[in-house]
mmCIF file of C-alpha atoms in Angstrom:
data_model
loop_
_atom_site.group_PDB
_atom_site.id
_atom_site.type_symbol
_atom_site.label_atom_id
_atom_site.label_comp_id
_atom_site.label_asym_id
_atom_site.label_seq_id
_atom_site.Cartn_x
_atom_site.Cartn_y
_atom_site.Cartn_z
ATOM 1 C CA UNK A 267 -3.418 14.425 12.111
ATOM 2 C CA UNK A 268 -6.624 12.966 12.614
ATOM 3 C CA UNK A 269 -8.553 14.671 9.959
ATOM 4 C CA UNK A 270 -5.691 14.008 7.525
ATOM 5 C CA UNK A 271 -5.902 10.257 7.793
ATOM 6 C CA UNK A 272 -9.093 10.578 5.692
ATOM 7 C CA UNK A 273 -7.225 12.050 3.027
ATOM 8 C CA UNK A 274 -3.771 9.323 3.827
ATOM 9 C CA UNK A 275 -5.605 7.429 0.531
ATOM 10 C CA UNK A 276 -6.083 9.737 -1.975
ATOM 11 C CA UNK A 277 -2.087 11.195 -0.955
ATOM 12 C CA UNK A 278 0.733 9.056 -2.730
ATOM 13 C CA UNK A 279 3.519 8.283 -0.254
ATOM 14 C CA UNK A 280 1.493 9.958 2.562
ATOM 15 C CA UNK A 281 3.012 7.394 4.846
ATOM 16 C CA UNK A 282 6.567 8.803 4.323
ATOM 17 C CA UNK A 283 5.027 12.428 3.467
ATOM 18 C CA UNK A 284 3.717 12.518 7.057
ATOM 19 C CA UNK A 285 6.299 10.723 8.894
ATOM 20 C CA UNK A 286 7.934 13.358 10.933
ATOM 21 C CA UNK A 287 4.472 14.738 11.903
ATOM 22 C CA UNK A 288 3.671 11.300 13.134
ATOM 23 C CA UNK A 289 6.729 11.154 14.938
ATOM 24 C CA UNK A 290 5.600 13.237 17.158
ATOM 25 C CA UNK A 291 2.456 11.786 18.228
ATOM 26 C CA UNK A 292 4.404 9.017 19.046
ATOM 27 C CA UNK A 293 4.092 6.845 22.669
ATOM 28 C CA UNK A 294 7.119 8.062 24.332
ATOM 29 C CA UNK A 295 7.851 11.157 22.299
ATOM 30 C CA UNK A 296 8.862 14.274 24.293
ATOM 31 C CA UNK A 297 5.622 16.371 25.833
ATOM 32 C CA UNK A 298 7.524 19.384 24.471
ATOM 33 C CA UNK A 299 7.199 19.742 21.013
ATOM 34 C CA UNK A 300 10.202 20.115 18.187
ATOM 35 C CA UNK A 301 9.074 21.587 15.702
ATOM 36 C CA UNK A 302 11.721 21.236 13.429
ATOM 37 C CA UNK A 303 12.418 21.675 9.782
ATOM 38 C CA UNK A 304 11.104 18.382 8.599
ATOM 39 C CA UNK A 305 8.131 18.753 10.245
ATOM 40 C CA UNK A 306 7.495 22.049 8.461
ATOM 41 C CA UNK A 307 8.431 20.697 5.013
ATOM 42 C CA UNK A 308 6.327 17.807 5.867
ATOM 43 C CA UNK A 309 3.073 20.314 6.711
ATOM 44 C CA UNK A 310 3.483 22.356 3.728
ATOM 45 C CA UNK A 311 3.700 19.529 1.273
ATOM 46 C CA UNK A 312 0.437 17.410 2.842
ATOM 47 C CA UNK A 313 -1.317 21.326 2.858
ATOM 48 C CA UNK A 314 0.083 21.814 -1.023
ATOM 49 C CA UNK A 315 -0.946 18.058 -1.741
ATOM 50 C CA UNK A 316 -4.648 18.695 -0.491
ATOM 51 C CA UNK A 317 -5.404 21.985 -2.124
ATOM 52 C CA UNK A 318 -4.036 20.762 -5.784
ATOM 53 C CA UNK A 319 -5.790 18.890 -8.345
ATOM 54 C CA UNK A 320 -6.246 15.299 -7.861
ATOM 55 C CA UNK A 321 -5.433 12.911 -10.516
ATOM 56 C CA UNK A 322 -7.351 9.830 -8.977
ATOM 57 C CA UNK A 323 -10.172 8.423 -10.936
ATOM 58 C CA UNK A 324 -13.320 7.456 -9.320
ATOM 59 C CA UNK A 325 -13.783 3.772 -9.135
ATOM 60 C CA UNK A 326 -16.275 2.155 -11.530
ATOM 61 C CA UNK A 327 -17.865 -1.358 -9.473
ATOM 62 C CA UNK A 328 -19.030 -2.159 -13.000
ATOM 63 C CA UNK A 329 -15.038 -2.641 -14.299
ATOM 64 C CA UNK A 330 -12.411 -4.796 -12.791
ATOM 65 C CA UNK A 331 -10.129 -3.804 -10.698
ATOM 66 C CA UNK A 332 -6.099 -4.357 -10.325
ATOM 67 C CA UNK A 333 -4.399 -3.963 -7.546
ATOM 68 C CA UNK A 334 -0.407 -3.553 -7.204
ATOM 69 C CA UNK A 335 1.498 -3.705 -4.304
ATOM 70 C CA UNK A 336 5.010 -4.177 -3.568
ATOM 71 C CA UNK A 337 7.561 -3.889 0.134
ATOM 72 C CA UNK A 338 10.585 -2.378 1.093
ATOM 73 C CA UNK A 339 12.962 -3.048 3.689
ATOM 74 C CA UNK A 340 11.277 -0.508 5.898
ATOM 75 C CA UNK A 341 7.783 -0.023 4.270
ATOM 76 C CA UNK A 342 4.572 -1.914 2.059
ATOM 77 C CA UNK A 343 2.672 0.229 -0.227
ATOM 78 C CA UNK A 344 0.151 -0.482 -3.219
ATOM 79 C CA UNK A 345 -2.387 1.105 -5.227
ATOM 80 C CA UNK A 346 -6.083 0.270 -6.553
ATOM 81 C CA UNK A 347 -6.123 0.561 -10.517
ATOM 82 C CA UNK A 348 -8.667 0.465 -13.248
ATOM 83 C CA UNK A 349 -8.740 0.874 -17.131
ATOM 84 C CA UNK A 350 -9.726 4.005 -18.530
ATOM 85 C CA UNK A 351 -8.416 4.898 -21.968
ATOM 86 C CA UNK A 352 -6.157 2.009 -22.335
ATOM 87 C CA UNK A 353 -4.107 3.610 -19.057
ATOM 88 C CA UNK A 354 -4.428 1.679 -16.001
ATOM 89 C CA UNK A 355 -5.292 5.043 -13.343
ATOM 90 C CA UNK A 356 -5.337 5.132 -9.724
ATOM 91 C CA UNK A 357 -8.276 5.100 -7.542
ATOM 92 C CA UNK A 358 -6.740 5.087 -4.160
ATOM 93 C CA UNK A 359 -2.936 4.506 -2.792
ATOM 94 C CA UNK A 360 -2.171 3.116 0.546
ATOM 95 C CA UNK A 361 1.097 2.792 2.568
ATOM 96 C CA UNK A 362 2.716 2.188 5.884
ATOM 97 C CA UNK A 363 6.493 1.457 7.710
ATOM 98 C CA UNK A 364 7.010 -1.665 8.768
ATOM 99 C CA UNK A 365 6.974 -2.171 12.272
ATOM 100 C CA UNK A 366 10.590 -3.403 13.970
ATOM 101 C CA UNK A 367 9.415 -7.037 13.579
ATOM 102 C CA UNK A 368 8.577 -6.905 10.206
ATOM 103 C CA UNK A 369 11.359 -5.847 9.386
ATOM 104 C CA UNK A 370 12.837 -9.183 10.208
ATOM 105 C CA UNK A 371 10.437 -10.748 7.802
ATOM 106 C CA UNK A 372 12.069 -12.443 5.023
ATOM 107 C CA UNK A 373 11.325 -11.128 1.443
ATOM 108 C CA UNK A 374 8.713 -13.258 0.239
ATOM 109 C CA UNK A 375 6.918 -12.406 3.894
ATOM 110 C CA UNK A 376 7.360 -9.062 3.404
ATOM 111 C CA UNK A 377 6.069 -8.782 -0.198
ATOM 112 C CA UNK A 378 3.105 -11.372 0.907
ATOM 113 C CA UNK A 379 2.565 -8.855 3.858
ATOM 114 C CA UNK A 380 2.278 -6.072 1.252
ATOM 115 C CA UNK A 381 -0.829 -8.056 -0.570
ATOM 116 C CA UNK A 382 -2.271 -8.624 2.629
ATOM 117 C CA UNK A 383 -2.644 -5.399 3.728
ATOM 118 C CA UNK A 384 -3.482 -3.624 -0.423
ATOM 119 C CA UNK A 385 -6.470 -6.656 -0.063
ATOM 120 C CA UNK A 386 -7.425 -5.652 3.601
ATOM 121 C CA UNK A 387 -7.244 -1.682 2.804
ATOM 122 C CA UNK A 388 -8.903 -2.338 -0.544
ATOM 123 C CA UNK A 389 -11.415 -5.100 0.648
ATOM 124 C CA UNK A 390 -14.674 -2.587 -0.001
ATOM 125 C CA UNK A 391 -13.872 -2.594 -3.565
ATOM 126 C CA UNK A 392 -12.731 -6.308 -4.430
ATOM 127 C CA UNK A 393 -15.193 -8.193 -1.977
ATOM 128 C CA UNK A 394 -17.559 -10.256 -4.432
ATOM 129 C CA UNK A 395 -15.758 -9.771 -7.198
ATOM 130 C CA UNK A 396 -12.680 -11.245 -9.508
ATOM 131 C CA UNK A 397 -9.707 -8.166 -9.260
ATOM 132 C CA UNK A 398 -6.139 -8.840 -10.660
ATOM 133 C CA UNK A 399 -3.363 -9.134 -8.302
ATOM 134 C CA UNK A 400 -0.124 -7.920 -10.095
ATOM 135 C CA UNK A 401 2.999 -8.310 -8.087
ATOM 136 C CA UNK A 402 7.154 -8.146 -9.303
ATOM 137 C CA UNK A 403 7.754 -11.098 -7.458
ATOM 138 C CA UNK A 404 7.199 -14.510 -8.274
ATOM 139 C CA UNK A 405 7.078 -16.396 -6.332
ATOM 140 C CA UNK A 406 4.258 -15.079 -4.625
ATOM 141 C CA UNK A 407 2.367 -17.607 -7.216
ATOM 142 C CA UNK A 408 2.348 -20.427 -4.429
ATOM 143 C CA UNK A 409 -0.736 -17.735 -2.874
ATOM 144 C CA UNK A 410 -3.025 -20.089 -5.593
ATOM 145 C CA UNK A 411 -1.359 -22.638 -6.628
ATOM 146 C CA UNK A 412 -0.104 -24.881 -3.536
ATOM 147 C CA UNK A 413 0.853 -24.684 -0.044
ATOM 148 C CA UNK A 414 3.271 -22.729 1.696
ATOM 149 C CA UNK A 415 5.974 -24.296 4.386
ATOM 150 C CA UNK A 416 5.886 -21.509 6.327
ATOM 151 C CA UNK A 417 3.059 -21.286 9.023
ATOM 152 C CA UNK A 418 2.568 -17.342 8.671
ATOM 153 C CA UNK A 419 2.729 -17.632 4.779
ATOM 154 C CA UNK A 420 0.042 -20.442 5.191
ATOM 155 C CA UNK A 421 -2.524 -17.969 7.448
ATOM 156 C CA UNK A 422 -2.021 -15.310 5.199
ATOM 157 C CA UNK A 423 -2.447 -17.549 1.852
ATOM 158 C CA UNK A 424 -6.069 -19.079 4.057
ATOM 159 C CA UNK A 425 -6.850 -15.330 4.710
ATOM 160 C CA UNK A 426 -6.836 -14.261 0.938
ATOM 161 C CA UNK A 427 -9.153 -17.295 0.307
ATOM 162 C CA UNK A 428 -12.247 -15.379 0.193
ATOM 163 C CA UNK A 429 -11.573 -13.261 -2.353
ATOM 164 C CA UNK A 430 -11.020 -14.559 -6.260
ATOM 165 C CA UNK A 431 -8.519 -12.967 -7.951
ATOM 166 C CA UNK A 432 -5.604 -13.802 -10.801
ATOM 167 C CA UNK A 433 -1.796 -13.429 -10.064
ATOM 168 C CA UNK A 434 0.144 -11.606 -12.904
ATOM 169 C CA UNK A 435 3.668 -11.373 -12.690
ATOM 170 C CA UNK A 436 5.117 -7.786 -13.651
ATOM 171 C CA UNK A 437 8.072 -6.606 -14.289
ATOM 172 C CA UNK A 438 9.794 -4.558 -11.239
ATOM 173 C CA UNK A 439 10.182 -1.329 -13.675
ATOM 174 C CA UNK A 440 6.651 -1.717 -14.322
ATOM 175 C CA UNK A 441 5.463 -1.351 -10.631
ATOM 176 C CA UNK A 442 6.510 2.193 -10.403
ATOM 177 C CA UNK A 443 3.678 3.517 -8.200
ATOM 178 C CA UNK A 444 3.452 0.557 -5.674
ATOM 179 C CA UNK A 445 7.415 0.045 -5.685
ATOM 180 C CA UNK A 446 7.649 3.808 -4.457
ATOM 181 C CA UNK A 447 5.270 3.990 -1.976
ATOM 182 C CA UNK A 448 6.914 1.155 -0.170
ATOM 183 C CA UNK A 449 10.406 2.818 -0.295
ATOM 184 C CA UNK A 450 9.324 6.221 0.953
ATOM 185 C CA UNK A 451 7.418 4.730 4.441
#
């Protein structure tokens, strides 16, 4: 698995793709190994995944950048996007489950936590630069415009401080890529 984790960004839903392999690497997981029939569907897909075409474009620093995320009950995911040909393409996807606690989180915490970590993942390409930040959920807009009453909203609204970008509301239906990845994790 290590090797593969390269690769986790360039691999939509990898997080969910993978998820009975990382199951057991797990803390706590059996030292006998089950290799079961998930785990070999799971092996053949990443090994089909990585020997097919890609359809990521390489990122151009010179253009802007837009990045989409969106969160599950049980998972975050979003995508890095640029222009080419009047078609916003992907550059890289990134996804993960939510841990037990997060799970706790309230929607707008959980959707906020899905920005967080598309901005940390992403950070090498929107450092220093104005990106767009397109979410399906409004009210997300208090991330720029005012303060939060909630203390882990407010750390996470200070953390996103150093970067400039613009919030554009979407549509849910158009979020298709970032909406999945965080339902497969």
């Amino acid at each position: 698995m290590g090797l593969l984790n390269y690769y986790r960004a360039f691999i939509p839903d990898f997080a969910t793709i993978a998820a009975p392999l990382t199951d057991l690497l797990r803390k706590g997981s059996p030292e006998k190994v089950n290799w079961n029939q998930s785990c070999q569907q799971s092996f053949d897909t990443i090994k089909n995944l990585l020997s097919s075409d890609p359809i990521l474009i390489i990122p151009d620093v010179e253009e802007q950048f837009v990045v989409r995320s969106d969160a599950s009950d049980t998972g975050i995911g979003a995508v890095l996007l640029q222009e080419r040909n009047q078609h916003l393409m992907p550059c890289r996807y990134t996804s993960r489950r939510l841990s037990p606690r997060e799970c706790n989180y309230s929607t707008i915490e959980r959707e906020c936590l899905a920005i967080i970590f598309a901005v940390r993942q992403f950070s090498k390409f929107l450092t220093f630069r104005t990106f767009v930040l397109q979410t399906d959920y409004k009210p997300l807009s208090f991330l720029k415009a005012g303060a939060p009453k909630n203390s882990r909203l407010m750390r996470w609204a200070l953390s996103l401080q150093e970067y400039s970008f613009h919030i554009v509301p979407i549509p849910g239906n158009k979020n298709v890529q970032a909406d999945a990845l965080s339902r497969l994790c």
